[in-house]
Coordinates of C-alpha atoms in Angstrom, one line a residue:
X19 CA 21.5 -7.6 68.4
X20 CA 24.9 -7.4 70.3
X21 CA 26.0 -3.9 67.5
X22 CA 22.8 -2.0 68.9
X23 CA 25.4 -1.4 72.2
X24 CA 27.7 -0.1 69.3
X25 CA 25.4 2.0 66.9
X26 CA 23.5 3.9 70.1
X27 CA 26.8 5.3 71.2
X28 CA 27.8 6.1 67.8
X29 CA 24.3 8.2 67.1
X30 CA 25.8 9.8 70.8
X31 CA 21.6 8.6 72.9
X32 CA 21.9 6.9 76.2
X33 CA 20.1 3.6 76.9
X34 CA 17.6 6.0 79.0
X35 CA 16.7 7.6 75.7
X36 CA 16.4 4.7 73.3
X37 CA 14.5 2.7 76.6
X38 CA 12.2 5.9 76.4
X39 CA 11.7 6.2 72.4
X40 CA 10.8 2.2 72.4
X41 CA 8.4 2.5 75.5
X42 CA 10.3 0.1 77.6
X43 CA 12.2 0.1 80.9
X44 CA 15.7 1.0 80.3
X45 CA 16.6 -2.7 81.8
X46 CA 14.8 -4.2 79.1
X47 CA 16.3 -2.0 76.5
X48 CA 20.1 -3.0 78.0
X49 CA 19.1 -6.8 77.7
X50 CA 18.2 -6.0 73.9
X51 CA 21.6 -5.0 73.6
X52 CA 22.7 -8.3 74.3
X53 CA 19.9 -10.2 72.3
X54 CA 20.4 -12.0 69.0
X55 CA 16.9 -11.9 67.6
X56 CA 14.5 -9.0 68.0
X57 CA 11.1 -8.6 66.9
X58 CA 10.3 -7.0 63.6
X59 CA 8.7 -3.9 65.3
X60 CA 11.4 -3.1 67.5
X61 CA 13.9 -3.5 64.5
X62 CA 11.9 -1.4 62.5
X63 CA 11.3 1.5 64.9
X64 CA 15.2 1.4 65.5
X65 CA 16.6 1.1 62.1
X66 CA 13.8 4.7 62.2
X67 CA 15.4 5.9 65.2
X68 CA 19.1 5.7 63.5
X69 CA 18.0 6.4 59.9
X70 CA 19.3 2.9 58.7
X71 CA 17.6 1.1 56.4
X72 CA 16.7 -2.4 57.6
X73 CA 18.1 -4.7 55.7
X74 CA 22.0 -2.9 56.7
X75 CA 20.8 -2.5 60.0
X76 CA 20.6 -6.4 60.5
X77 CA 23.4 -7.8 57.9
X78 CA 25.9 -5.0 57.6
X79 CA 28.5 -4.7 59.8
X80 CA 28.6 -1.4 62.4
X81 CA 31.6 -0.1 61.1
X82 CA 30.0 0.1 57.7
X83 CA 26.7 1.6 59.1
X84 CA 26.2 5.9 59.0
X85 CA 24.3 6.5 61.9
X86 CA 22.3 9.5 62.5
X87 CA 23.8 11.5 65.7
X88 CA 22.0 13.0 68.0
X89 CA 22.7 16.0 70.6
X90 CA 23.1 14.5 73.9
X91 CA 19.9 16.5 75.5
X92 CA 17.3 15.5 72.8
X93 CA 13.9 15.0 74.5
X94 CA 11.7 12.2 74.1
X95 CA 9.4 13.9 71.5
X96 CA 12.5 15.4 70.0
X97 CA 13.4 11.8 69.5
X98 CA 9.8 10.7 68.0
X99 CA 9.7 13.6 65.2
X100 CA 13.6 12.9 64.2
X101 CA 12.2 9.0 63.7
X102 CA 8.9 10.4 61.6
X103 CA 11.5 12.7 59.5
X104 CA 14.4 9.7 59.0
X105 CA 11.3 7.0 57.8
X106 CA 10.3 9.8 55.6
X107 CA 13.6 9.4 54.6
X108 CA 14.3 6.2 54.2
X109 CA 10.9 6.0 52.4
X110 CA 11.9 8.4 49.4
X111 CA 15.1 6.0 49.0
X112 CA 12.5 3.5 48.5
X113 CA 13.8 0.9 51.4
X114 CA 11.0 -0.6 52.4
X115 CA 10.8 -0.8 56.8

């Protein structure tokens, strides 16, 4: 999805980071920047990792999105217990992931 480029740098995580989170190379992550279709998991664990619900994260536009920010030196496991909290989250608002 060519607005992941767009809604990384507004939650303020470097590709390194998000490359980490979805246990891939951060050259792989870059190319998923540029990708039009992405698989369900990797949507899903994103739209956890922001704290967008699905559905907006694929159809809305980014400048309609709230992102969750981040502080620049969030650790990987930082990163994993802020994405258990937000699907907590999104859970309670009953948007299903």
């Amino acid at each position: 999805m060519k607005k992941l480029k767009e809604i990384r740098k507004l939650s303020k995580l470097s590709t390194k980071q998000v490359a980490e989170y979805l246990e891939i190379t951060e050259t792989n992550y870059k190319k998923l920047e540029n990708k039009d279709n992405l698989n369900k998991e990797t949507l899903i664990r994103l739209s956890e990792l922001y704290c967008i619900p699905l559905d907006e994260l694929t159809h809305l536009p980014t400048e309609n999105l709230v992102v969750r920010k981040y502080e620049e030196n969030f650790t990987l496991k930082q990163l994993k217990n802020s994405a258990k909290t937000n699907k907590r989250y999104l859970s309670s608002l009953r948007i299903e992931n």
